[in-house]
Amino acid sequence: MTERTTPPARFAAMSPDSGPVVARLFHAALGLVFVIAFASLRVQLVPLLGTGGLAPVAEAVAQARPGGWWATPTLFWWWSGDAALRGATTLGIVAGALALAGVWPRVFLAIATLLYLSFVSVGAPFLQFQWDSLLVECGVLALLLPRDRPSPTAHLLLLFAAFKLYFESGLAKGWSPLGDWWDGSAMSYYYETAPLPGPLAWYAHNLPGWWHALESRATLVLELVVPFLLFCGRRGRLVALVVLTGFQLLNLATANYGFFVYLALALHLFMLRDADLLRLYARLPGRRAWGRVLLPREGVPAPRWPRLRAWLLSGFAVVYLVLSLATARVELGGRAGPWAAALQRHTGQLHVFNAYHLFAQITRVRVEPEFAAYEDGAWRVYDMHDKPGPLDRAPPLVAPHQPRLDFMLWFYGLGARRAPPGYVRRLLRLLCEDPARAQYFFATPLLPRPSHVRVQYWRYTFTRPGEVGCWRREPAAPERVMTCTKGQVMR
């Protein structure tokens, strides 16, 4: 095999900002994220979305049929049984793994993207997180990236995707009616009230107040200013890379957001040039194995119909930019005209032209629902695997897995005084009628035939240094007690 440790000379004529090495590494990284996303979904698939689950896909498909396929683009129109759901996640894992290995990566990324869109389209409420849409968007944009020749337009679109992820989130924070990012109070609540805090969240929360005020305002600067460095040449992008990567590593250490951080870090690859990656490649052990992933083949023939390809790519770029801006105007609270609302309404279901508003407002109170069942004169409390429960249990490291019911119950706790949403009512019914099906969600063994089930609400706060345990709690809302009778859950 020819020595390949000095490839920069071979690609000296290529544009340094649109090279195939970045494209190849992004394809591999995105394949890995798809493997993580599908594997995480598969282990909780049937209890969440299967027949008899908390939000069955079959019911979502039946409700969506009057609107047609374009309104709800999913492969489950034709088969939505448990076997189909399992098969789709398994195929998604295989497709992501093949893309990671460099086997027809654009073909298998297209398959993985279509499969994931199929779940997102009918997986409400459990697949409606912003990073689910971001994964679909990145999957589509990855198909534009050639692996053996430069493509400045495709690279610019993915750099723009990274830009809007941060900048639009910064705009949403700046426009928050609470003003908590401007007054410096947001981060004093963030670590305590994140949906699933991470192992270092307790320590971060107990830092001094002046530090939280600095963090809050620095986050605004980071998201509103630093993204513009992506378009300020190589030095600007390297500065943005260091700052934004540090920001994501902090997220990784203090909270669990599934695969989101890993997907964001994959987008950071477009802040690098091929030359940067090739210098790193020259220092790697086992360069030959890495070379199969990173280095393009020599003597690649010129593409067919180059002008047609260029026109099609340019046309998609214009559509992508226009629809992304229209979506941002609608979803970020701007003055959206009827044209923007119409565009967003007819394309939003594709999850390609997204707007992002991560943590626009920080929740100041953490209310957790606690489930229990009654049998033989005593209540048994059911602890969940990853949510705050026992006061001495430290926040766990869960990511890149995302326990989606645990996430959604965080939202439910915020509206504890309202009627339970459909998935909570189904969970209560399972606790009464079929505890074995609900056991997946709980660490505590469930009672086989309870006479009552209960939801009790607690306000959780972190302890201070010197206090016992990680949490303290107090009642937060009236409890709900349900009677299990004749196969129904009744008030």
Tab-separated table of C-alpha atoms in Angstrom:
chain	number	residue	atom	x	y	z
A	1	MET	CA	0.000	0.000	0.000
A	2	THR	CA	1.305	3.449	-0.864
A	3	GLU	CA	2.335	5.572	2.110
A	4	ARG	CA	-0.451	8.066	2.803
A	5	THR	CA	0.846	10.125	5.694
A	6	THR	CA	1.521	13.257	3.652
A	7	PRO	CA	-1.762	13.796	1.817
A	8	PRO	CA	-1.905	17.619	1.981
A	9	ALA	CA	0.198	17.872	-1.181
A	10	ARG	CA	-2.203	15.594	-2.993
A	11	PHE	CA	-5.089	17.939	-2.212
A	12	ALA	CA	-3.233	21.238	-2.482
A	13	ALA	CA	-5.498	22.392	-5.303
A	14	MET	CA	-8.692	21.792	-3.321
A	15	SER	CA	-10.562	24.487	-1.473
A	16	PRO	CA	-9.345	24.308	2.138
A	17	ASP	CA	-12.832	24.973	3.492
A	18	SER	CA	-14.777	22.410	1.501
A	19	GLY	CA	-12.594	19.317	1.355
A	20	PRO	CA	-13.627	15.671	1.253
A	21	VAL	CA	-11.821	14.739	4.479
A	22	VAL	CA	-14.259	16.795	6.561
A	23	ALA	CA	-17.139	15.280	4.582
A	24	ARG	CA	-15.962	11.722	5.183
A	25	LEU	CA	-15.469	12.236	8.891
A	26	PHE	CA	-18.886	13.877	9.204
A	27	HIS	CA	-20.531	10.948	7.422
A	28	ALA	CA	-18.865	8.577	9.896
A	29	ALA	CA	-19.812	10.727	12.913
A	30	LEU	CA	-23.417	11.038	11.734
A	31	GLY	CA	-23.585	7.292	11.206
A	32	LEU	CA	-22.492	6.824	14.813
A	33	VAL	CA	-25.174	9.250	16.038
A	34	PHE	CA	-27.813	7.314	14.107
A	35	VAL	CA	-26.619	4.076	15.731
A	36	ILE	CA	-26.949	5.711	19.160
A	37	ALA	CA	-30.362	7.230	18.397
A	38	PHE	CA	-31.901	4.028	17.033
A	39	ALA	CA	-30.346	1.823	19.741
A	40	SER	CA	-31.665	4.131	22.480
A	41	LEU	CA	-35.108	4.132	20.884
A	42	ARG	CA	-35.191	0.383	20.358
A	43	VAL	CA	-34.814	-0.588	24.030
A	44	GLN	CA	-37.889	1.475	24.970
A	45	LEU	CA	-39.765	1.157	21.697
A	46	VAL	CA	-42.578	-1.245	22.513
A	47	PRO	CA	-43.460	0.195	25.961
A	48	LEU	CA	-43.592	3.685	24.439
A	49	LEU	CA	-44.862	3.317	20.869
A	50	GLY	CA	-45.897	-0.287	20.421
A	51	THR	CA	-49.340	-1.860	20.564
A	52	GLY	CA	-50.627	-1.187	24.056
A	53	GLY	CA	-47.838	1.315	24.710
A	54	LEU	CA	-48.149	4.842	26.039
A	55	ALA	CA	-48.467	6.442	22.584
A	56	PRO	CA	-49.075	3.683	20.000
A	57	VAL	CA	-47.827	4.432	16.500
A	58	ALA	CA	-50.791	2.556	15.037
A	59	GLU	CA	-53.191	5.064	16.624
A	60	ALA	CA	-51.118	8.027	15.402
A	61	VAL	CA	-51.162	6.636	11.847
A	62	ALA	CA	-54.934	6.107	11.967
A	63	GLN	CA	-55.467	9.692	13.108
A	64	ALA	CA	-53.127	11.035	10.416
A	65	ARG	CA	-54.686	9.230	7.438
A	66	PRO	CA	-57.197	11.974	6.538
A	67	GLY	CA	-54.319	14.435	6.044
A	68	GLY	CA	-52.370	12.192	3.676
A	69	TRP	CA	-48.743	11.129	3.494
A	70	TRP	CA	-47.321	14.605	2.868
A	71	ALA	CA	-48.819	15.877	6.113
A	72	THR	CA	-47.368	12.909	8.023
A	73	PRO	CA	-44.407	11.443	6.109
A	74	THR	CA	-43.799	8.003	7.557
A	75	LEU	CA	-43.136	4.477	6.339
A	76	PHE	CA	-45.552	3.162	8.966
A	77	TRP	CA	-48.570	4.011	6.815
A	78	TRP	CA	-48.475	0.440	5.535
A	79	TRP	CA	-47.398	-1.521	8.609
A	80	SER	CA	-47.230	-0.220	12.165
A	81	GLY	CA	-47.178	-3.346	14.294
A	82	ASP	CA	-44.537	-4.058	16.912
A	83	ALA	CA	-42.539	-6.204	14.489
A	84	ALA	CA	-42.410	-3.329	11.990
A	85	LEU	CA	-41.224	-0.906	14.661
A	86	ARG	CA	-38.515	-3.283	15.844
A	87	GLY	CA	-37.447	-3.990	12.281
A	88	ALA	CA	-37.203	-0.285	11.472
A	89	THR	CA	-34.982	0.446	14.467
A	90	THR	CA	-32.801	-2.578	13.702
A	91	LEU	CA	-32.432	-1.467	10.080
A	92	GLY	CA	-31.606	2.038	11.307
A	93	ILE	CA	-28.827	0.687	13.521
A	94	VAL	CA	-27.408	-1.356	10.633
A	95	ALA	CA	-27.618	1.583	8.209
A	96	GLY	CA	-25.869	3.893	10.677
A	97	ALA	CA	-23.161	1.316	11.352
A	98	LEU	CA	-22.490	0.848	7.625
A	99	ALA	CA	-22.267	4.617	7.142
A	100	LEU	CA	-19.842	4.745	10.071
A	101	ALA	CA	-17.718	2.071	8.377
A	102	GLY	CA	-17.707	3.997	5.101
A	103	VAL	CA	-19.852	1.520	3.128
A	104	TRP	CA	-21.968	3.528	0.670
A	105	PRO	CA	-22.407	6.135	3.406
A	106	ARG	CA	-24.755	8.478	1.565
A	107	VAL	CA	-27.045	5.607	0.602
A	108	PHE	CA	-27.244	4.271	4.141
A	109	LEU	CA	-27.532	7.740	5.685
A	110	ALA	CA	-30.500	8.333	3.385
A	111	ILE	CA	-32.091	5.099	4.658
A	112	ALA	CA	-31.399	6.009	8.295
A	113	THR	CA	-32.791	9.519	7.802
A	114	LEU	CA	-36.007	8.266	6.205
A	115	LEU	CA	-36.484	5.734	8.988
A	116	TYR	CA	-35.887	8.315	11.699
A	117	LEU	CA	-38.267	10.793	10.036
A	118	SER	CA	-40.846	7.996	10.003
A	119	PHE	CA	-40.598	7.708	13.791
A	120	VAL	CA	-40.532	11.466	14.380
A	121	SER	CA	-43.669	11.947	12.271
A	122	VAL	CA	-45.813	9.599	14.370
A	123	GLY	CA	-43.875	9.402	17.642
A	124	ALA	CA	-45.485	12.306	19.481
A	125	PRO	CA	-45.038	13.200	22.236
A	126	PHE	CA	-41.877	11.162	22.772
A	127	LEU	CA	-39.986	12.132	19.587
A	128	GLN	CA	-40.685	15.856	19.468
A	129	PHE	CA	-37.431	17.149	20.901
A	130	GLN	CA	-35.445	19.685	18.928
A	131	TRP	CA	-32.501	17.329	18.533
A	132	ASP	CA	-34.777	14.791	16.837
A	133	SER	CA	-35.509	17.368	14.160
A	134	LEU	CA	-31.825	18.356	14.035
A	135	LEU	CA	-30.854	14.752	13.311
A	136	VAL	CA	-33.256	14.578	10.365
A	137	GLU	CA	-31.973	17.927	9.066
A	138	CYS	CA	-28.341	16.843	9.312
A	139	GLY	CA	-29.181	13.548	7.619
A	140	VAL	CA	-30.623	15.356	4.610
A	141	LEU	CA	-27.744	17.839	4.384
A	142	ALA	CA	-25.205	15.010	4.620
A	143	LEU	CA	-26.552	13.611	1.349
A	144	LEU	CA	-25.260	16.712	-0.436
A	145	LEU	CA	-21.667	16.080	0.613
A	146	PRO	CA	-19.441	14.373	-1.975
A	147	ARG	CA	-16.655	12.286	-0.461
A	148	ASP	CA	-14.019	12.585	-3.171
A	149	ARG	CA	-14.127	16.206	-4.315
A	150	PRO	CA	-14.694	19.642	-2.779
A	151	SER	CA	-18.185	21.095	-2.458
A	152	PRO	CA	-18.128	24.630	-1.040
A	153	THR	CA	-21.923	25.015	-1.225
A	154	ALA	CA	-22.686	21.818	0.706
A	155	HIS	CA	-20.113	22.657	3.380
A	156	LEU	CA	-21.520	26.161	3.703
A	157	LEU	CA	-25.029	24.786	4.265
A	158	LEU	CA	-23.839	22.576	7.127
A	159	LEU	CA	-21.888	25.478	8.580
A	160	PHE	CA	-25.108	27.491	8.394
A	161	ALA	CA	-26.934	24.673	10.218
A	162	ALA	CA	-24.409	24.997	13.056
A	163	PHE	CA	-24.814	28.775	12.981
A	164	LYS	CA	-28.586	28.737	13.308
A	165	LEU	CA	-28.505	26.086	16.064
A	166	TYR	CA	-26.612	28.495	18.291
A	167	PHE	CA	-27.701	31.905	17.026
A	168	GLU	CA	-31.427	31.166	17.014
A	169	SER	CA	-31.177	29.711	20.528
A	170	GLY	CA	-29.432	32.926	21.568
A	171	LEU	CA	-32.180	35.042	19.999
A	172	ALA	CA	-34.845	33.069	21.847
A	173	LYS	CA	-32.997	33.600	25.136
A	174	GLY	CA	-32.594	37.305	24.452
A	175	TRP	CA	-36.310	37.681	23.672
A	176	SER	CA	-37.432	35.720	26.738
A	177	PRO	CA	-40.153	37.727	28.546
A	178	LEU	CA	-38.579	36.703	31.857
A	179	GLY	CA	-35.341	38.491	31.036
A	180	ASP	CA	-33.553	35.856	33.099
A	181	TRP	CA	-30.556	35.627	30.791
A	182	TRP	CA	-30.027	39.385	30.805
A	183	ASP	CA	-30.387	39.809	34.578
A	184	GLY	CA	-28.016	36.894	35.215
A	185	SER	CA	-30.432	34.635	37.095
A	186	ALA	CA	-30.998	31.890	34.503
A	187	MET	CA	-28.017	29.694	35.332
A	188	SER	CA	-28.707	29.832	39.058
A	189	TYR	CA	-31.756	27.628	38.289
A	190	TYR	CA	-30.567	25.728	35.232
A	191	TYR	CA	-28.556	22.904	36.800
A	192	GLU	CA	-31.236	22.129	39.380
A	193	THR	CA	-34.178	22.164	36.974
A	194	ALA	CA	-32.692	20.496	33.872
A	195	PRO	CA	-34.896	17.567	32.739
A	196	LEU	CA	-32.257	15.000	33.721
A	197	PRO	CA	-29.312	16.546	35.590
A	198	GLY	CA	-25.894	14.946	35.189
A	199	PRO	CA	-23.349	13.811	37.781
A	200	LEU	CA	-21.723	17.251	38.126
A	201	ALA	CA	-24.969	19.230	38.249
A	202	TRP	CA	-25.048	19.391	42.069
A	203	TYR	CA	-21.543	20.845	42.183
A	204	ALA	CA	-22.258	23.337	39.394
A	205	HIS	CA	-25.471	24.476	41.075
A	206	ASN	CA	-23.637	25.213	44.320
A	207	LEU	CA	-21.104	27.549	42.726
A	208	PRO	CA	-21.290	31.196	43.870
A	209	GLY	CA	-24.081	33.447	42.654
A	210	TRP	CA	-21.681	35.802	40.864
A	211	TRP	CA	-20.479	32.857	38.781
A	212	HIS	CA	-24.034	31.975	37.716
A	213	ALA	CA	-24.635	35.599	36.729
A	214	LEU	CA	-21.452	35.514	34.652
A	215	GLU	CA	-22.485	32.199	33.067
A	216	SER	CA	-25.915	33.545	32.120
A	217	ARG	CA	-24.603	36.620	30.336
A	218	ALA	CA	-21.680	34.709	28.818
A	219	THR	CA	-24.155	32.240	27.304
A	220	LEU	CA	-25.879	35.120	25.516
A	221	VAL	CA	-22.553	36.328	24.150
A	222	LEU	CA	-21.555	32.810	23.172
A	223	GLU	CA	-24.766	32.167	21.235
A	224	LEU	CA	-25.322	35.623	19.748
A	225	VAL	CA	-21.757	36.646	18.870
A	226	VAL	CA	-19.510	33.592	18.543
A	227	PRO	CA	-21.545	31.991	15.696
A	228	PHE	CA	-20.614	34.887	13.405
A	229	LEU	CA	-16.994	33.782	13.692
A	230	LEU	CA	-17.949	30.761	11.593
A	231	PHE	CA	-17.879	33.053	8.569
A	232	CYS	CA	-14.722	34.969	9.512
A	233	GLY	CA	-12.010	32.791	8.003
A	234	ARG	CA	-9.976	29.973	9.474
A	235	ARG	CA	-8.899	31.761	12.647
A	236	GLY	CA	-12.429	32.841	13.432
A	237	ARG	CA	-13.714	29.302	12.977
A	238	LEU	CA	-10.982	27.863	15.202
A	239	VAL	CA	-11.885	30.308	17.965
A	240	ALA	CA	-15.565	29.360	17.559
A	241	LEU	CA	-14.610	25.677	17.583
A	242	VAL	CA	-12.795	25.966	20.912
A	243	VAL	CA	-15.519	28.057	22.567
A	244	LEU	CA	-18.531	26.085	21.303
A	245	THR	CA	-16.910	22.708	21.930
A	246	GLY	CA	-16.146	23.736	25.508
A	247	PHE	CA	-19.776	24.807	25.854
A	248	GLN	CA	-21.020	21.405	24.690
A	249	LEU	CA	-18.605	19.535	26.949
A	250	LEU	CA	-20.061	21.478	29.890
A	251	ASN	CA	-23.527	20.364	28.774
A	252	LEU	CA	-22.282	16.791	28.589
A	253	ALA	CA	-20.930	16.901	32.139
A	254	THR	CA	-23.899	18.555	33.834
A	255	ALA	CA	-27.019	17.204	32.094
A	256	ASN	CA	-28.276	14.295	29.981
A	257	TYR	CA	-29.592	15.306	26.554
A	258	GLY	CA	-29.431	12.008	24.715
A	259	PHE	CA	-27.421	12.218	21.517
A	260	PHE	CA	-27.749	16.006	21.171
A	261	VAL	CA	-24.243	16.947	22.305
A	262	TYR	CA	-22.671	14.329	20.048
A	263	LEU	CA	-24.649	15.584	17.059
A	264	ALA	CA	-23.656	19.176	17.788
A	265	LEU	CA	-20.001	18.147	18.027
A	266	ALA	CA	-20.310	16.420	14.637
A	267	LEU	CA	-21.460	19.740	13.154
A	268	HIS	CA	-18.360	21.358	14.661
A	269	LEU	CA	-16.289	19.442	12.108
A	270	PHE	CA	-17.219	22.074	9.538
A	271	MET	CA	-15.275	24.614	11.558
A	272	LEU	CA	-12.119	22.749	10.516
A	273	ARG	CA	-10.249	22.487	7.231
A	274	ASP	CA	-8.995	19.324	5.634
A	275	ALA	CA	-5.452	20.431	6.438
A	276	ASP	CA	-6.290	20.585	10.165
A	277	LEU	CA	-7.634	17.032	10.155
A	278	LEU	CA	-4.791	15.705	8.023
A	279	ARG	CA	-2.200	17.092	10.424
A	280	LEU	CA	-3.999	15.242	13.195
A	281	TYR	CA	-4.190	12.145	10.998
A	282	ALA	CA	-0.420	12.147	10.521
A	283	ARG	CA	-0.009	11.748	14.310
A	284	LEU	CA	-2.577	8.970	14.772
A	285	PRO	CA	-1.542	5.392	15.552
A	286	GLY	CA	-2.939	2.910	13.051
A	287	ARG	CA	-3.044	5.462	10.257
A	288	ARG	CA	-3.918	2.905	7.619
A	289	ALA	CA	-7.224	2.007	9.284
A	290	TRP	CA	-8.081	5.677	9.749
A	291	GLY	CA	-7.036	6.369	6.163
A	292	ARG	CA	-9.837	4.184	4.841
A	293	VAL	CA	-12.323	6.515	6.515
A	294	LEU	CA	-10.588	9.864	6.063
A	295	LEU	CA	-8.728	9.806	2.769
A	296	PRO	CA	-10.416	9.988	-0.630
A	297	ARG	CA	-9.414	7.611	-3.371
A	298	GLU	CA	-6.869	8.741	-5.913
A	299	GLY	CA	-7.794	9.231	-9.536
A	300	VAL	CA	-11.498	9.952	-8.895
A	301	PRO	CA	-13.239	10.615	-12.232
A	302	ALA	CA	-14.945	13.926	-12.799
A	303	PRO	CA	-18.668	13.852	-11.956
A	304	ARG	CA	-21.191	13.517	-14.732
A	305	TRP	CA	-23.258	16.544	-15.636
A	306	PRO	CA	-21.333	18.912	-13.344
A	307	ARG	CA	-23.403	21.940	-14.345
A	308	LEU	CA	-26.684	20.160	-13.637
A	309	ARG	CA	-25.364	19.052	-10.237
A	310	ALA	CA	-24.246	22.586	-9.462
A	311	TRP	CA	-27.623	24.049	-10.451
A	312	LEU	CA	-29.549	21.487	-8.401
A	313	LEU	CA	-27.357	22.057	-5.351
A	314	SER	CA	-27.633	25.828	-5.681
A	315	GLY	CA	-31.406	25.547	-6.059
A	316	PHE	CA	-31.686	23.427	-2.905
A	317	ALA	CA	-29.443	25.885	-1.040
A	318	VAL	CA	-31.792	28.762	-1.889
A	319	VAL	CA	-34.850	26.733	-0.816
A	320	TYR	CA	-33.121	25.639	2.397
A	321	LEU	CA	-32.129	29.167	3.372
A	322	VAL	CA	-35.522	30.689	2.551
A	323	LEU	CA	-37.536	28.031	4.381
A	324	SER	CA	-35.182	28.051	7.378
A	325	LEU	CA	-35.631	31.809	7.705
A	326	ALA	CA	-39.403	31.482	7.302
A	327	THR	CA	-39.518	28.857	10.058
A	328	ALA	CA	-37.407	31.057	12.316
A	329	ARG	CA	-39.775	34.008	11.798
A	330	VAL	CA	-42.762	31.863	12.755
A	331	GLU	CA	-41.314	29.904	15.693
A	332	LEU	CA	-39.103	32.515	17.323
A	333	GLY	CA	-41.837	35.063	17.843
A	334	GLY	CA	-40.956	37.445	15.048
A	335	ARG	CA	-43.488	39.283	12.913
A	336	ALA	CA	-44.127	36.512	10.425
A	337	GLY	CA	-46.132	37.461	7.369
A	338	PRO	CA	-48.710	35.101	5.849
A	339	TRP	CA	-46.150	33.849	3.327
A	340	ALA	CA	-43.770	32.714	6.066
A	341	ALA	CA	-46.559	31.022	8.017
A	342	ALA	CA	-47.772	29.240	4.867
A	343	LEU	CA	-44.287	28.003	3.981
A	344	GLN	CA	-43.686	26.751	7.482
A	345	ARG	CA	-47.098	25.080	7.655
A	346	HIS	CA	-46.515	23.133	4.428
A	347	THR	CA	-42.900	22.101	5.082
A	348	GLY	CA	-42.559	21.865	8.862
A	349	GLN	CA	-43.555	18.192	8.860
A	350	LEU	CA	-40.384	17.364	6.892
A	351	HIS	CA	-38.182	18.450	9.826
A	352	VAL	CA	-35.522	19.770	7.431
A	353	PHE	CA	-35.990	23.541	7.679
A	354	ASN	CA	-36.018	23.860	11.456
A	355	ALA	CA	-35.676	26.701	13.922
A	356	TYR	CA	-34.003	26.144	17.295
A	357	HIS	CA	-34.789	27.770	20.625
A	358	LEU	CA	-33.058	25.647	23.224
A	359	PHE	CA	-33.723	26.796	26.802
A	360	ALA	CA	-35.303	30.105	25.819
A	361	GLN	CA	-36.667	30.265	29.361
A	362	ILE	CA	-35.236	28.471	32.363
A	363	THR	CA	-37.725	26.739	34.627
A	364	ARG	CA	-37.358	27.942	38.201
A	365	VAL	CA	-39.179	25.117	39.962
A	366	ARG	CA	-38.623	21.384	39.633
A	367	VAL	CA	-41.830	19.432	40.247
A	368	GLU	CA	-41.556	15.660	39.972
A	369	PRO	CA	-44.509	13.254	39.825
A	370	GLU	CA	-44.115	10.174	42.015
A	371	PHE	CA	-46.171	7.061	41.295
A	372	ALA	CA	-47.350	4.616	43.945
A	373	ALA	CA	-49.787	1.720	44.252
A	374	TYR	CA	-51.936	0.494	47.150
A	375	GLU	CA	-52.405	-3.117	48.162
A	376	ASP	CA	-53.116	-4.865	51.470
A	377	GLY	CA	-53.275	-1.673	53.473
A	378	ALA	CA	-50.002	-0.102	52.352
A	379	TRP	CA	-48.692	2.159	49.603
A	380	ARG	CA	-45.636	1.117	47.609
A	381	VAL	CA	-43.723	3.974	45.986
A	382	TYR	CA	-42.389	3.264	42.501
A	383	ASP	CA	-38.964	4.746	41.801
A	384	MET	CA	-38.026	5.399	38.203
A	385	HIS	CA	-34.577	4.546	36.878
A	386	ASP	CA	-33.187	7.985	36.087
A	387	LYS	CA	-35.383	10.656	37.660
A	388	PRO	CA	-34.888	12.185	41.103
A	389	GLY	CA	-36.448	9.831	43.622
A	390	PRO	CA	-34.576	8.834	46.777
A	391	LEU	CA	-33.057	11.976	48.267
A	392	ASP	CA	-29.613	10.451	48.623
A	393	ARG	CA	-29.379	9.302	44.989
A	394	ALA	CA	-27.017	11.474	42.953
A	395	PRO	CA	-28.023	12.460	39.407
A	396	PRO	CA	-26.915	9.664	37.063
A	397	LEU	CA	-24.988	9.662	33.791
A	398	VAL	CA	-27.552	8.489	31.216
A	399	ALA	CA	-26.508	10.055	27.902
A	400	PRO	CA	-26.195	9.208	25.079
A	401	HIS	CA	-29.270	7.113	25.921
A	402	GLN	CA	-32.418	9.196	26.327
A	403	PRO	CA	-35.153	7.731	28.550
A	404	ARG	CA	-37.991	9.526	26.846
A	405	LEU	CA	-40.755	8.957	29.379
A	406	ASP	CA	-38.503	10.414	32.084
A	407	PHE	CA	-38.023	13.509	29.927
A	408	MET	CA	-41.736	13.920	29.257
A	409	LEU	CA	-42.646	13.526	32.930
A	410	TRP	CA	-40.462	16.581	33.590
A	411	PHE	CA	-42.835	18.569	31.356
A	412	TYR	CA	-45.829	16.947	33.059
A	413	GLY	CA	-44.535	18.079	36.443
A	414	LEU	CA	-44.582	21.687	35.246
A	415	GLY	CA	-48.350	21.396	34.713
A	416	ALA	CA	-49.125	19.183	37.684
A	417	ARG	CA	-52.373	21.012	38.507
A	418	ARG	CA	-53.793	20.382	35.035
A	419	ALA	CA	-55.449	17.167	33.865
A	420	PRO	CA	-52.927	14.430	33.052
A	421	PRO	CA	-51.982	14.108	29.374
A	422	GLY	CA	-52.857	10.969	27.459
A	423	TYR	CA	-49.574	9.138	28.021
A	424	VAL	CA	-49.855	9.607	31.819
A	425	ARG	CA	-53.421	8.281	31.813
A	426	ARG	CA	-52.227	5.253	29.843
A	427	LEU	CA	-49.392	4.724	32.313
A	428	LEU	CA	-51.830	4.761	35.224
A	429	ARG	CA	-54.028	2.284	33.399
A	430	LEU	CA	-51.072	-0.026	32.888
A	431	LEU	CA	-50.129	0.240	36.563
A	432	CYS	CA	-53.635	-0.981	37.365
A	433	GLU	CA	-54.304	-3.508	34.619
A	434	ASP	CA	-50.967	-4.740	33.282
A	435	PRO	CA	-48.055	-3.878	35.617
A	436	ALA	CA	-45.731	-6.242	33.745
A	437	ARG	CA	-45.963	-4.020	30.658
A	438	ALA	CA	-45.152	-0.915	32.714
A	439	GLN	CA	-42.270	-2.526	34.616
A	440	TYR	CA	-39.722	-1.319	32.036
A	441	PHE	CA	-40.093	2.269	33.249
A	442	PHE	CA	-39.567	1.569	36.966
A	443	ALA	CA	-36.712	0.320	39.097
A	444	THR	CA	-39.087	-0.826	41.878
A	445	PRO	CA	-40.944	-4.141	41.358
A	446	LEU	CA	-44.595	-3.327	40.628
A	447	LEU	CA	-47.531	-4.735	42.557
A	448	PRO	CA	-49.407	-7.323	40.445
A	449	ARG	CA	-52.980	-6.366	41.457
A	450	PRO	CA	-53.191	-2.965	43.178
A	451	SER	CA	-56.554	-1.593	44.254
A	452	HIS	CA	-55.483	2.059	43.837
A	453	VAL	CA	-52.719	4.012	42.137
A	454	ARG	CA	-51.525	7.442	43.128
A	455	VAL	CA	-49.603	10.336	41.617
A	456	GLN	CA	-48.000	12.610	44.191
A	457	TYR	CA	-46.119	15.776	43.289
A	458	TRP	CA	-42.922	16.958	44.951
A	459	ARG	CA	-40.843	20.072	44.534
A	460	TYR	CA	-37.206	18.973	44.432
A	461	THR	CA	-34.264	21.255	45.211
A	462	PHE	CA	-30.579	20.514	45.492
A	463	THR	CA	-29.091	20.423	48.962
A	464	ARG	CA	-26.358	22.830	49.991
A	465	PRO	CA	-22.786	21.786	50.859
A	466	GLY	CA	-22.726	20.189	54.305
A	467	GLU	CA	-26.296	18.871	54.106
A	468	VAL	CA	-27.080	15.172	53.846
A	469	GLY	CA	-27.910	13.742	50.417
A	470	CYS	CA	-28.279	15.441	47.047
A	471	TRP	CA	-31.941	16.477	47.156
A	472	ARG	CA	-34.528	17.869	49.499
A	473	ARG	CA	-38.232	17.967	48.668
A	474	GLU	CA	-41.632	19.234	49.771
A	475	PRO	CA	-45.207	18.641	48.538
A	476	ALA	CA	-45.965	20.722	45.455
A	477	ALA	CA	-49.561	19.995	44.385
A	478	PRO	CA	-52.586	17.957	45.457
A	479	GLU	CA	-52.088	14.260	44.860
A	480	ARG	CA	-54.279	12.255	42.480
A	481	VAL	CA	-55.611	8.906	43.655
A	482	MET	CA	-57.194	6.571	41.135
A	483	THR	CA	-59.259	3.469	41.854
A	484	CYS	CA	-58.597	0.345	39.800
A	485	THR	CA	-61.960	-1.219	39.104
A	486	LYS	CA	-63.419	-3.442	36.370
A	487	GLY	CA	-60.521	-2.960	34.017
A	488	GLN	CA	-60.693	0.824	34.103
A	489	VAL	CA	-58.845	3.592	35.886
A	490	MET	CA	-61.414	5.873	37.505
A	491	ARG	CA	-61.232	9.019	39.601
